[in-house]
Backbone as JSON Lines, residues from 0, in Angstrom:
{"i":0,"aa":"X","n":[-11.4,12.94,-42.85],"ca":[-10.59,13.22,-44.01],"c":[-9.36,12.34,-44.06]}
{"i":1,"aa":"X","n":[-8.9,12.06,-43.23],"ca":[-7.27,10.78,-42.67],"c":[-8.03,10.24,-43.56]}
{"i":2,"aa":"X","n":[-9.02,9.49,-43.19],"ca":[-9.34,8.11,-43.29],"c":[-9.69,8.07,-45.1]}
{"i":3,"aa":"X","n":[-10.41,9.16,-45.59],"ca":[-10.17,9.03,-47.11],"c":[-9.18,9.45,-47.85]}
{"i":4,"aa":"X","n":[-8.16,9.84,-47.2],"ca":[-7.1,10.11,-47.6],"c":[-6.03,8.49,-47.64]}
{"i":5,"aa":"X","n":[-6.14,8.1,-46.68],"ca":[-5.49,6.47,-46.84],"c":[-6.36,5.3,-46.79]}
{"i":6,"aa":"X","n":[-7.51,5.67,-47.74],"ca":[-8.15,4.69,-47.14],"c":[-7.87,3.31,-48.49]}
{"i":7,"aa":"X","n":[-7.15,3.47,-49.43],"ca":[-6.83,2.59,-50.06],"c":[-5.95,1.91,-49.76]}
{"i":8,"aa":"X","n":[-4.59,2.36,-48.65],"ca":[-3.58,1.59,-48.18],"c":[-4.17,0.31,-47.31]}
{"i":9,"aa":"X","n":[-5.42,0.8,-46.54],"ca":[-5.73,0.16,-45.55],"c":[-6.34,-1.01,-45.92]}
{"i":10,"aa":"X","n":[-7.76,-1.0,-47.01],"ca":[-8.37,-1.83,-47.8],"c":[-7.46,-3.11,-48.77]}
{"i":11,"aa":"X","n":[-8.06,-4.16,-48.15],"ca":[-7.66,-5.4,-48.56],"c":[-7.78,-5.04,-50.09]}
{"i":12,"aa":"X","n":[-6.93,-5.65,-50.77],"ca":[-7.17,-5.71,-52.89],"c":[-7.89,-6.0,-53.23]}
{"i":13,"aa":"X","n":[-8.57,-7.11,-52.6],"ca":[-10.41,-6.84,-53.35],"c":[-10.91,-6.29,-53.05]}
{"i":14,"aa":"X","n":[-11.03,-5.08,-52.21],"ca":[-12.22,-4.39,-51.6],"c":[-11.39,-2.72,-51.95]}
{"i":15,"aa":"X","n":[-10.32,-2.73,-52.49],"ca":[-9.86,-1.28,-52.45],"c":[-10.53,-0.42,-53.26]}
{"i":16,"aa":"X","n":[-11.71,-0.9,-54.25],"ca":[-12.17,0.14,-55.0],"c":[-13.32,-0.15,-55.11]}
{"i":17,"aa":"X","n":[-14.25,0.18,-54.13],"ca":[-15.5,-0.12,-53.8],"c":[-16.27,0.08,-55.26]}
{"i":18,"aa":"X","n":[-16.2,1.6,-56.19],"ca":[-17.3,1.58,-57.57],"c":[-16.99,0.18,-58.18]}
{"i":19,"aa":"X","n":[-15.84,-0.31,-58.59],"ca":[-15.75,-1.62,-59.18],"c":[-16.45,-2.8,-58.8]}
{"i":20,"aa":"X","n":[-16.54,-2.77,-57.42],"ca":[-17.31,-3.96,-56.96],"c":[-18.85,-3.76,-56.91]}
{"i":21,"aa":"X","n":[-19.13,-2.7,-57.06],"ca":[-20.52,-1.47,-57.32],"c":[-21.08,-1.9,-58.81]}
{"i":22,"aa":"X","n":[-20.28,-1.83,-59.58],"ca":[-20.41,-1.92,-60.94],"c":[-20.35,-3.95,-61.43]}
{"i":23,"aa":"X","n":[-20.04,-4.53,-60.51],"ca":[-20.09,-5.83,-60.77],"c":[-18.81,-6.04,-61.56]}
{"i":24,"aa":"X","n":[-17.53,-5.39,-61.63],"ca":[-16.53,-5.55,-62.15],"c":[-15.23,-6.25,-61.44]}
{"i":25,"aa":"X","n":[-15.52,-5.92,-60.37],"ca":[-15.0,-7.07,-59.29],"c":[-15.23,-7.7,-58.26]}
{"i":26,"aa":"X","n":[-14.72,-8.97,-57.97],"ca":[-15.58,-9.95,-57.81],"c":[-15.61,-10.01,-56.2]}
{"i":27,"aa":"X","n":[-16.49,-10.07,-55.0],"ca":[-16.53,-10.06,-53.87],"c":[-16.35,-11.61,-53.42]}
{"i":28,"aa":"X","n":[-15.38,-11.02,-52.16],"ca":[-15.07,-12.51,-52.33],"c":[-16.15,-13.53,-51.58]}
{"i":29,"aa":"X","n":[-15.84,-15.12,-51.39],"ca":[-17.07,-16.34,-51.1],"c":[-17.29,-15.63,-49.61]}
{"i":30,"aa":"X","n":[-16.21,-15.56,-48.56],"ca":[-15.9,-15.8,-47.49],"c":[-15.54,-14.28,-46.77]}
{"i":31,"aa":"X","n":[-15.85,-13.46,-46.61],"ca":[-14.94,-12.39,-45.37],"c":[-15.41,-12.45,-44.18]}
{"i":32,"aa":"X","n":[-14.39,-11.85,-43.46],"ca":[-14.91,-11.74,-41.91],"c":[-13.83,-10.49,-41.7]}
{"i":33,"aa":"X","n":[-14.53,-9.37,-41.56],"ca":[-14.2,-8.03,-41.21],"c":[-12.73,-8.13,-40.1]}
{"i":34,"aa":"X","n":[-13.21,-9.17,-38.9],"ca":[-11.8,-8.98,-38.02],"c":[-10.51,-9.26,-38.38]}
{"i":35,"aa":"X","n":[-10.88,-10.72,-38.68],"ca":[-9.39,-10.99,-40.21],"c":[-8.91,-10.75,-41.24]}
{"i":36,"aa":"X","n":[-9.87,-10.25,-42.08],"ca":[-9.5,-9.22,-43.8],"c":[-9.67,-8.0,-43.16]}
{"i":37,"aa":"X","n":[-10.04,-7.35,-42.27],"ca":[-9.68,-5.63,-42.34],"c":[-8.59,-5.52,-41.05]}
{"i":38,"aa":"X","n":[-9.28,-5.78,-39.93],"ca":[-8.68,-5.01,-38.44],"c":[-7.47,-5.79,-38.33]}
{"i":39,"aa":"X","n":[-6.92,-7.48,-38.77],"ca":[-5.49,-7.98,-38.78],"c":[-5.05,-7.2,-39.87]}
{"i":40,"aa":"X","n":[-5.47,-6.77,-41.33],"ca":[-4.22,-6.4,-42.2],"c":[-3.77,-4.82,-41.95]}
{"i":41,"aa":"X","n":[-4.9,-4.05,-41.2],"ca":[-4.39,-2.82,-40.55],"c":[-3.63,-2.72,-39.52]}
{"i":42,"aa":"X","n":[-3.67,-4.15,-38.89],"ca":[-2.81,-4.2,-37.51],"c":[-1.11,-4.64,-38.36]}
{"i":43,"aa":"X","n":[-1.72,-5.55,-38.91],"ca":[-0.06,-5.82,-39.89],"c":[0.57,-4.57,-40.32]}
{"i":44,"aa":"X","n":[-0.25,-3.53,-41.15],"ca":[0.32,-2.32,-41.87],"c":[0.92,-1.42,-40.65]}
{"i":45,"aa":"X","n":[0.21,-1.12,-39.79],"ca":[0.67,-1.16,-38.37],"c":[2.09,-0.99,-37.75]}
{"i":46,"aa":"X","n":[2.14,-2.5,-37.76],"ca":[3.22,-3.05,-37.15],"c":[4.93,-2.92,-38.14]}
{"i":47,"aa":"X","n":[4.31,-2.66,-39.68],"ca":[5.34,-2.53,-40.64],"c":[5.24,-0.57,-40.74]}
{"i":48,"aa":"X","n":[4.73,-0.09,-39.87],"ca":[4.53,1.26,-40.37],"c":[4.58,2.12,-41.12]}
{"i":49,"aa":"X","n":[3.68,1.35,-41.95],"ca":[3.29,1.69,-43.88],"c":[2.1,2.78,-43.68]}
{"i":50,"aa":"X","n":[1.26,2.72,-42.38],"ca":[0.19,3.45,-42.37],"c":[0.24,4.93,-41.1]}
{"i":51,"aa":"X","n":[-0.33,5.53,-40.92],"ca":[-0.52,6.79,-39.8],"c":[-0.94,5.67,-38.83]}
{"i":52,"aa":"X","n":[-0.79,6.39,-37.4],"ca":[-0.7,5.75,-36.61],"c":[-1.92,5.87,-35.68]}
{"i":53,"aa":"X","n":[-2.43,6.35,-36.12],"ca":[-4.39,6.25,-36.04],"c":[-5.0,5.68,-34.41]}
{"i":54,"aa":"X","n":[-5.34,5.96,-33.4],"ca":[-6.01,5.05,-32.43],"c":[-7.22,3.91,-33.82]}
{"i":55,"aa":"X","n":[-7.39,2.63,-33.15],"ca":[-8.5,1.83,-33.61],"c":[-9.87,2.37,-32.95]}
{"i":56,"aa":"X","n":[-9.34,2.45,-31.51],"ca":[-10.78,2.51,-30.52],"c":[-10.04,3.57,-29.99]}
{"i":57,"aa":"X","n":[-10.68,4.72,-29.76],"ca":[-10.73,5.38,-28.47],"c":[-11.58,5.75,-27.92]}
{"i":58,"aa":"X","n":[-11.78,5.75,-26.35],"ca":[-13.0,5.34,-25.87],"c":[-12.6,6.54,-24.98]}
{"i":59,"aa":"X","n":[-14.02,7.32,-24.08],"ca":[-13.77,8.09,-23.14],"c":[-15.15,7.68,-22.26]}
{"i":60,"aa":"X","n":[-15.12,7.94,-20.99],"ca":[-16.03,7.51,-20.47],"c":[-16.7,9.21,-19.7]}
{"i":61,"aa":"X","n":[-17.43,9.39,-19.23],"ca":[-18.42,10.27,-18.35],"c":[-16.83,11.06,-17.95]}
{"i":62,"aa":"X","n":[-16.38,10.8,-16.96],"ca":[-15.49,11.45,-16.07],"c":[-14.29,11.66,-16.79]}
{"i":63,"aa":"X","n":[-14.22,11.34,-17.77],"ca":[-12.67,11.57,-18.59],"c":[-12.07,10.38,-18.71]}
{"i":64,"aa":"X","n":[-11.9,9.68,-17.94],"ca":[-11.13,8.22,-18.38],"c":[-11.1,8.14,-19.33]}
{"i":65,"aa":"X","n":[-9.9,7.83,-19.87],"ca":[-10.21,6.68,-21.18],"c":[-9.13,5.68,-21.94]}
{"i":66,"aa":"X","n":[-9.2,5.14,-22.83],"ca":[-8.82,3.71,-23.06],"c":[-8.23,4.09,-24.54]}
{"i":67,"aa":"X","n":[-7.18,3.78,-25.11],"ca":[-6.85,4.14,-26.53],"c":[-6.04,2.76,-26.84]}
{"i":68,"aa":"X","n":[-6.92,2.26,-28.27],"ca":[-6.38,0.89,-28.16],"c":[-5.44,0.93,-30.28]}
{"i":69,"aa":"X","n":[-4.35,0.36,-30.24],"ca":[-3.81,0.01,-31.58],"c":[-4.53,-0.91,-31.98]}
{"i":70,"aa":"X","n":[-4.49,-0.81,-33.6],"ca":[-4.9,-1.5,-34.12],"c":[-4.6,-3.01,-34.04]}
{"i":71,"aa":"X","n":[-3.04,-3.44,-33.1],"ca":[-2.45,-4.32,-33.11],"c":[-3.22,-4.64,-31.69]}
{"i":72,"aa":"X","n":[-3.52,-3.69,-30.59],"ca":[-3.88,-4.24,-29.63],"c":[-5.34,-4.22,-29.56]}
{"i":73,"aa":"X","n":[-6.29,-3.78,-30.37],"ca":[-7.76,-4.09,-30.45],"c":[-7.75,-5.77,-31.13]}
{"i":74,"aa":"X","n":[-6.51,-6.05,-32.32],"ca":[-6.73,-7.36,-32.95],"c":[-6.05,-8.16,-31.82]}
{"i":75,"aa":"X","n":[-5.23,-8.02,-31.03],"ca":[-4.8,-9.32,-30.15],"c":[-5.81,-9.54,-29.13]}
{"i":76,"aa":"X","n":[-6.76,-8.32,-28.32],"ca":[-7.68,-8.62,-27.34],"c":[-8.57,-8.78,-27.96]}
{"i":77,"aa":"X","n":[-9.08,-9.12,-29.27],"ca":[-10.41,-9.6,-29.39],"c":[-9.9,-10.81,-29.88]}
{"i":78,"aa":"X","n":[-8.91,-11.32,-30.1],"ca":[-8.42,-12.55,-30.47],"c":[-8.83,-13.67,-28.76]}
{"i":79,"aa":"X","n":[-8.3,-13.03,-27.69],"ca":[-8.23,-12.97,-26.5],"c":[-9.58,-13.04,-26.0]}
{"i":80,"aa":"X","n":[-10.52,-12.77,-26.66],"ca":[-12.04,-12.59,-26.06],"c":[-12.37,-13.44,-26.76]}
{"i":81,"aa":"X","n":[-12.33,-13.93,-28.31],"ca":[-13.24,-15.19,-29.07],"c":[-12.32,-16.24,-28.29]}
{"i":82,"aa":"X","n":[-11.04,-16.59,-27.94],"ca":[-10.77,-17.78,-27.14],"c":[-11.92,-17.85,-25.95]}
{"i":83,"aa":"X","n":[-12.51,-16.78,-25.59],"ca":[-13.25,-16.94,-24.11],"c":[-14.33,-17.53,-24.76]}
{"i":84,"aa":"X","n":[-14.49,-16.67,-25.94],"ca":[-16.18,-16.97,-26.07],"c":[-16.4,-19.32,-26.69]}
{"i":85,"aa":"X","n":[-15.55,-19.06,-27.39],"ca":[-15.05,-20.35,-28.04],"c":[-14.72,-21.51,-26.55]}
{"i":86,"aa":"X","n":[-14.3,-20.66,-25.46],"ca":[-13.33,-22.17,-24.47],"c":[-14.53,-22.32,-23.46]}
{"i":87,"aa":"X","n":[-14.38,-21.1,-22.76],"ca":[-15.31,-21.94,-21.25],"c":[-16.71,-21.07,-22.16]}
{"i":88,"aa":"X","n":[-16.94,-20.29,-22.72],"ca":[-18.4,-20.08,-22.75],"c":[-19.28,-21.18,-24.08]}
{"i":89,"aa":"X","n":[-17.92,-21.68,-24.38],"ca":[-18.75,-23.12,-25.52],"c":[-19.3,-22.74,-26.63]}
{"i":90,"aa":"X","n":[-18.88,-21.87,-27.2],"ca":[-20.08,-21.01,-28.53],"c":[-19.07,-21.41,-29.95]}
{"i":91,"aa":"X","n":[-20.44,-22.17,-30.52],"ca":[-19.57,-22.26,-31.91],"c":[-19.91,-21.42,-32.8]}
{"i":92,"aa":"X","n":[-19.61,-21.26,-34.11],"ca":[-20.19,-20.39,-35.4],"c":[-21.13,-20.88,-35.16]}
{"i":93,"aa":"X","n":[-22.27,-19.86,-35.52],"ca":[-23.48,-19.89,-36.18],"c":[-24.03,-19.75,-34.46]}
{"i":94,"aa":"X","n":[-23.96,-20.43,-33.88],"ca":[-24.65,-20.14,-32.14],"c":[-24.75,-18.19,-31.89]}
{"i":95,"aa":"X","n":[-25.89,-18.05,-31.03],"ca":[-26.28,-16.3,-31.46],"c":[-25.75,-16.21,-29.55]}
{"i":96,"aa":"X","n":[-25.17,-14.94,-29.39],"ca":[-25.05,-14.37,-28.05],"c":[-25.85,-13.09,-27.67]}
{"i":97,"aa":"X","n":[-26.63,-13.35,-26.86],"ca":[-27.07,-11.83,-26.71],"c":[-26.42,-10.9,-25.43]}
{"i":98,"aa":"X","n":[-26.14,-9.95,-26.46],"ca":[-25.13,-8.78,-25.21],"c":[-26.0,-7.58,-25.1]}
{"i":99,"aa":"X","n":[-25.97,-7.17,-23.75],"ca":[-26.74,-6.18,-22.99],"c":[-25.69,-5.82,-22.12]}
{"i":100,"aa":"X","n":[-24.81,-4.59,-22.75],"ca":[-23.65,-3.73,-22.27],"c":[-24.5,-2.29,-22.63]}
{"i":101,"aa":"X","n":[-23.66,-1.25,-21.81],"ca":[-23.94,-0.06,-22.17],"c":[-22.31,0.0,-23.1]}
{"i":102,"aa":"X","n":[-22.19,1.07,-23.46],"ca":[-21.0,1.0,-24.59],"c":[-19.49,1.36,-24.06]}
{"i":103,"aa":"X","n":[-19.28,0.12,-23.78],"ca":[-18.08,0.29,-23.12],"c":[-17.12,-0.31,-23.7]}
{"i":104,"aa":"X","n":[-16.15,-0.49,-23.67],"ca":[-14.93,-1.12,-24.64],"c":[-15.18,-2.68,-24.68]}
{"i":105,"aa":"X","n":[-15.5,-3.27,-23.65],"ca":[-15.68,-4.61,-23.57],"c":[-16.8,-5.01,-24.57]}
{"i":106,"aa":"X","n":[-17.96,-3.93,-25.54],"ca":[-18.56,-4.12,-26.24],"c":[-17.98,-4.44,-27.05]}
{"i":107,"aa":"X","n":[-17.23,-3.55,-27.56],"ca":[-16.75,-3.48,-28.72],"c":[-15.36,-4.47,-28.9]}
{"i":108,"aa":"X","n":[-15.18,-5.04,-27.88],"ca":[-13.95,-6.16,-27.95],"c":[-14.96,-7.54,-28.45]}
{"i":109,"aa":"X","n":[-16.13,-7.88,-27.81],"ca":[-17.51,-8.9,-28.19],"c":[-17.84,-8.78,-29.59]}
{"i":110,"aa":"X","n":[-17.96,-7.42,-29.74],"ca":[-18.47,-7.16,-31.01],"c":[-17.55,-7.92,-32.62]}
{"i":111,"aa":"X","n":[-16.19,-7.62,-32.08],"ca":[-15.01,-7.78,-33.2],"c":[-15.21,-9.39,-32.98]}
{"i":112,"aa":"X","n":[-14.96,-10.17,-31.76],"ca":[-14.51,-11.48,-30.72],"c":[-16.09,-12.35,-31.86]}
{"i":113,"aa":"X","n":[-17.27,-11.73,-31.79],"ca":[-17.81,-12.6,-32.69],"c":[-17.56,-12.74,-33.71]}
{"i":114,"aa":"X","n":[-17.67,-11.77,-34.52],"ca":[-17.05,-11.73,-36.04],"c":[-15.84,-12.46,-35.99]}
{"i":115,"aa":"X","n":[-15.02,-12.48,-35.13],"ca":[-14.14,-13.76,-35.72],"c":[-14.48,-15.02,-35.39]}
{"i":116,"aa":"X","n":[-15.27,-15.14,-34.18],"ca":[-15.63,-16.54,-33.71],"c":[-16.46,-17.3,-34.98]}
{"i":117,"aa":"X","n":[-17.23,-16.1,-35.74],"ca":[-18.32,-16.76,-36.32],"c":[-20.12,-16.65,-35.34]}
{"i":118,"aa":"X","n":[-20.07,-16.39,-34.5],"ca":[-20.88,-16.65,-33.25],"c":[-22.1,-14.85,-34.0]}
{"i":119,"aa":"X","n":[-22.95,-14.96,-33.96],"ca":[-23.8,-14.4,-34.13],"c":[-24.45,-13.17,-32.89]}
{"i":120,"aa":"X","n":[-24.03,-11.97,-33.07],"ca":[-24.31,-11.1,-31.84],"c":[-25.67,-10.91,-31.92]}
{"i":121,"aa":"X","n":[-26.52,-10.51,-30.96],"ca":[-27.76,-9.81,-30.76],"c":[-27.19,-8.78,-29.73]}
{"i":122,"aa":"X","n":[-26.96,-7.75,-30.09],"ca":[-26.98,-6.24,-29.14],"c":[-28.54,-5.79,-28.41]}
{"i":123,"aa":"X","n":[-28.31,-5.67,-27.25],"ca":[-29.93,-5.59,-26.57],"c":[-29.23,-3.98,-25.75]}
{"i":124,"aa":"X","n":[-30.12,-3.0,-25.36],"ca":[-30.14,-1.56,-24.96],"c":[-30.25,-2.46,-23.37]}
{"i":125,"aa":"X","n":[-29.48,-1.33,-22.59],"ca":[-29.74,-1.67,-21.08],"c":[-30.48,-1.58,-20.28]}
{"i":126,"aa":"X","n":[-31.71,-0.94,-21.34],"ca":[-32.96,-0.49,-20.68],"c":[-33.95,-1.49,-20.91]}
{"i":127,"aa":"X","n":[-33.48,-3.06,-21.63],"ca":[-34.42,-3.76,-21.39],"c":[-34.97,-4.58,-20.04]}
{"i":128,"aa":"X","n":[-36.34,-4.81,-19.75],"ca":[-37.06,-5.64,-19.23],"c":[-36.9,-7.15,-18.75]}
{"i":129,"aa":"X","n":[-37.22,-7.28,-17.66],"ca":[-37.21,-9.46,-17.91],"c":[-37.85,-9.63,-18.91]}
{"i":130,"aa":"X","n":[-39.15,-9.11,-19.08],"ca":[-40.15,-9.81,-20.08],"c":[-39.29,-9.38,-21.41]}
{"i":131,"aa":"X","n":[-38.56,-8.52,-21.56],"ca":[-38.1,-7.77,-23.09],"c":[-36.56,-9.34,-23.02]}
{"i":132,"aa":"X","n":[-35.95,-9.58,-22.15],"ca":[-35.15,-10.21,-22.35],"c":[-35.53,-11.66,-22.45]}
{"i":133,"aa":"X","n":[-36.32,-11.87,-21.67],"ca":[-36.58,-13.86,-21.77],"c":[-37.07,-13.89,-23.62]}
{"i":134,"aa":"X","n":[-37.85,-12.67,-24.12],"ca":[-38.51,-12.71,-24.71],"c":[-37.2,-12.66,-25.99]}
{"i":135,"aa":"X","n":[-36.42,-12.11,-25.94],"ca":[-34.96,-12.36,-27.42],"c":[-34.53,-13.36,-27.03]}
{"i":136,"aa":"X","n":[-34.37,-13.63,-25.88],"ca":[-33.12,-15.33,-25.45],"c":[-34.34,-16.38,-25.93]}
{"i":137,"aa":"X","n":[-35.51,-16.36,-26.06],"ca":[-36.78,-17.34,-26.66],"c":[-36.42,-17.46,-28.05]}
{"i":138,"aa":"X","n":[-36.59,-16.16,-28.52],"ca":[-37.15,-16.1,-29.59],"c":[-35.47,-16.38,-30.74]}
{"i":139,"aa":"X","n":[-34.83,-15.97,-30.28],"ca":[-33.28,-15.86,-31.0],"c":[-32.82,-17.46,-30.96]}
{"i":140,"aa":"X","n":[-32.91,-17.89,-29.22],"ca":[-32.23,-19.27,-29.17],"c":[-31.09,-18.95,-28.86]}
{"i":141,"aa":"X","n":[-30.53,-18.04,-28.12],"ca":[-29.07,-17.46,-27.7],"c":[-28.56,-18.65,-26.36]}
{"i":142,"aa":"X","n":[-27.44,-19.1,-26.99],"ca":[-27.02,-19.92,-26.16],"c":[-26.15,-19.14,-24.73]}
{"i":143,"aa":"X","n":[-26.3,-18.15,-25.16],"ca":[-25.02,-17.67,-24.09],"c":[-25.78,-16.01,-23.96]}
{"i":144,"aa":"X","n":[-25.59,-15.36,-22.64],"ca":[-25.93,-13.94,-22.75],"c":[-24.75,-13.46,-21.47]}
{"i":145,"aa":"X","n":[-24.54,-11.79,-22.55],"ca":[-23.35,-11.16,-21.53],"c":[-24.13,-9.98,-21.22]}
{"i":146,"aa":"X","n":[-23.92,-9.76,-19.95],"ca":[-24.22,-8.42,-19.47],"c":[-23.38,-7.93,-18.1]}
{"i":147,"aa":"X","n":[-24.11,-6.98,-17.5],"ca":[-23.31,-6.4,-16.25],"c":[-23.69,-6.5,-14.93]}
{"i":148,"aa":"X","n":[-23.16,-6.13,-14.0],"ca":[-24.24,-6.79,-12.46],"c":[-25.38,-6.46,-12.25]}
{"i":149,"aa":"X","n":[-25.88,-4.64,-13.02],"ca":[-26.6,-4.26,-12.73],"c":[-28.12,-5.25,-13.72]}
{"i":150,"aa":"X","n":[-27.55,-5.87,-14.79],"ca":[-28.88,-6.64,-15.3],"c":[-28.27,-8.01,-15.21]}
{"i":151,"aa":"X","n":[-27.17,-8.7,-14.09],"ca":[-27.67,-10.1,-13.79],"c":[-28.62,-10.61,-13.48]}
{"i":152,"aa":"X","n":[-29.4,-10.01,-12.17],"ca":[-30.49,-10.49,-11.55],"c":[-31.73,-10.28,-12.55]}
{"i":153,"aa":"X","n":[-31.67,-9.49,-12.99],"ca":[-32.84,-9.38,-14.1],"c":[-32.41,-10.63,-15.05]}
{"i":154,"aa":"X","n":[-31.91,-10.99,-15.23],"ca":[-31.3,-12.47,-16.41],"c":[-32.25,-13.2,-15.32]}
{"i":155,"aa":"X","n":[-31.25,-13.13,-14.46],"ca":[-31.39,-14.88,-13.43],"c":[-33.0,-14.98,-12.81]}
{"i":156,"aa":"X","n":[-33.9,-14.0,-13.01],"ca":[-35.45,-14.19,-13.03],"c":[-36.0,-14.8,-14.44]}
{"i":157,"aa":"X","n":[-35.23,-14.55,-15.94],"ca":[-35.72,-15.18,-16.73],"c":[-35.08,-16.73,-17.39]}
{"i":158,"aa":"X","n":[-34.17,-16.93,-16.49],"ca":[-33.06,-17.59,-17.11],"c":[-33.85,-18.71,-16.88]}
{"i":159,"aa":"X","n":[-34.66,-19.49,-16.04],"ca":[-35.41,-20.84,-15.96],"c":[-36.28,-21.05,-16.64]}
{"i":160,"aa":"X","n":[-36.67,-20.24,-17.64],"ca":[-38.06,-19.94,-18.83],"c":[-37.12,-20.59,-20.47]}
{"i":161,"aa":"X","n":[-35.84,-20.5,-20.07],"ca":[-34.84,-20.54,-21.32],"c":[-34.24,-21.44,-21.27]}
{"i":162,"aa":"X","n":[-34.22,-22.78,-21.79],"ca":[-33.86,-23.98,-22.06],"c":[-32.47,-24.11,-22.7]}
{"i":163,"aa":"X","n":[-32.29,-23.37,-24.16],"ca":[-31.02,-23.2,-24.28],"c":[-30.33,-22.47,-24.03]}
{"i":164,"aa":"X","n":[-30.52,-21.67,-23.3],"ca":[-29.33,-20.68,-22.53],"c":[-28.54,-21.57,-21.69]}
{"i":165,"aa":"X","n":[-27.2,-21.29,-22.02],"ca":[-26.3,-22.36,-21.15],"c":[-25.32,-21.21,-20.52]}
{"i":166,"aa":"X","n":[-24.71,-20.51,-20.77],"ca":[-23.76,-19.79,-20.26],"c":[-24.12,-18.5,-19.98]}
{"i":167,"aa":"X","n":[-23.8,-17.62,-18.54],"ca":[-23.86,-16.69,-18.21],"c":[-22.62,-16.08,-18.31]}
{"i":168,"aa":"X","n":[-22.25,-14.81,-18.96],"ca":[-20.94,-14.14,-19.01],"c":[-21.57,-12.75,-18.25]}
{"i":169,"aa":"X","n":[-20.48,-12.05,-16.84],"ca":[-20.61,-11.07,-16.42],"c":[-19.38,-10.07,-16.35]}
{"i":170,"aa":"X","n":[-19.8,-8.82,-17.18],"ca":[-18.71,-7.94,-16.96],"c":[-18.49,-6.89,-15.59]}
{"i":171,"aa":"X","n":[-18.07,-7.47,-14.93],"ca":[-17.88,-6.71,-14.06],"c":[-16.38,-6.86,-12.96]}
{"i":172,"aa":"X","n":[-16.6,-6.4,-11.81],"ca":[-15.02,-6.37,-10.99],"c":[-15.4,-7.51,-9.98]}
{"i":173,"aa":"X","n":[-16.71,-7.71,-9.85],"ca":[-17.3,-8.32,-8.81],"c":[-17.77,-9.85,-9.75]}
{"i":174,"aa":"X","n":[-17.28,-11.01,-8.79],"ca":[-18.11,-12.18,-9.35],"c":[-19.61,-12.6,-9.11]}
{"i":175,"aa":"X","n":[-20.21,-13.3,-9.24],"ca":[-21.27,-13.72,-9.08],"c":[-21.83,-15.19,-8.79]}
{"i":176,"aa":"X","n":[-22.63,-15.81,-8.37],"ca":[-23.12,-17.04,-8.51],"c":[-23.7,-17.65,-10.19]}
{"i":177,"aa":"X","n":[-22.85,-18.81,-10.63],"ca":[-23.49,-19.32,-12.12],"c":[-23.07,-18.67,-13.12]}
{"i":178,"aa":"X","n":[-22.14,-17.25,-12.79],"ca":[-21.69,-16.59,-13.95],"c":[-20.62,-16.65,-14.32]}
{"i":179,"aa":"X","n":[-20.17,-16.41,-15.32],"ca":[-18.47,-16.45,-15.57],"c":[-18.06,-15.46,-15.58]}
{"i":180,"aa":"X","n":[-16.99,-14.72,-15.18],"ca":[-16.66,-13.28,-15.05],"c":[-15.89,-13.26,-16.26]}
{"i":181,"aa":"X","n":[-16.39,-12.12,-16.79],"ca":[-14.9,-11.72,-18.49],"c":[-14.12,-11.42,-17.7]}
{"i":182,"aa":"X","n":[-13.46,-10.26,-16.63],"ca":[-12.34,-9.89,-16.71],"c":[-11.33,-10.91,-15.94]}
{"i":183,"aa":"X","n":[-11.71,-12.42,-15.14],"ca":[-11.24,-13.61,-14.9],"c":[-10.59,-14.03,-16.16]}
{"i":184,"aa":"X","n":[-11.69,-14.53,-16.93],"ca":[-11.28,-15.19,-18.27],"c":[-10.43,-14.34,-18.95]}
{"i":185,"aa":"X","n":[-10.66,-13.27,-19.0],"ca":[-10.11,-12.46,-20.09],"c":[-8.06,-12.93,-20.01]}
């Protein structure tokens, strides 16, 4: 109910009245990208505290932990994650990444980090296979794949079948051989 209650403050001016753009009465624009026309001008409204003060992400994990991120600090760390994905992992627009996370914040930092990169996600369940994975990094052409320690070694059995796979990204505390660690880069 918050959220339809302000949800016109939040919405960029072309997009604040969705029936209009429904009705072909206003005009959508050539170009958006959700991280820069929505999650920066909510982080701006934010920061001028024109809006409620809303968590962006809040995350809880199994045991209670959890992570509560501003709108200002979900847009600076995924700003912070497309430099990764863009510097040492080499990914331009249009290049596809396939991520095989269970849903953890670092998803959802990838998730935003492409949409601004431009970089094309493929989300894969953690319950896939070698054969289920060589078989999207084939078929997609994913230059880059992120996952966790528990499905490195499952990568690094299909990873010699995959020609353009160039970069390994691993989320974890622990490094690895051939991989790049996010929370290094980060």
């Amino acid at each position: 109910r918050l959220f339809h209650q302000y949800h016109k403050t939040f919405a960029p001016l072309n997009f604040s009245d969705y029936e209009a753009i429904s009705r072909c009465e206003q005009e959508v624009p050539e170009y958006f990208n959700f991280a820069s026309d929505v999650l920066d001008k909510w982080s701006q409204i934010e920061k001028e505290r024109k809006g409620p003060s809303n968590p962006a992400l809040w995350w809880i994990n199994g045991k209670g932990d959890e992570i509560k991120w501003s709108f200002e600090e979900l847009g600076f760390l995924s700003q912070k994650v497309a430099n990764v994905l863009s510097g040492p992992c080499r990914l331009q627009r249009g290049d596809r990444v396939l991520v095989i996370l269970p849903r953890i914040p670092e998803w959802w930092l990838l998730n935003v980090a492409c949409m601004r990169t431009g970089v094309a996600i493929i989300p894969g369940t953690t319950q896939l296979t070698a054969q289920d994975i060589c078989y999207r990094l084939l078929a997609s052409k994913a230059k880059c794949v992120i996952t966790t320690d528990v499905l490195a070694p499952v990568v690094d059995s299909v990873a010699s079948k995959c020609q353009l796979l160039k970069t390994k990204l691993i989320v974890s505390e622990s490094s690895r051989a051939e991989w790049l660690n996010f929370s290094d880069l980060l």
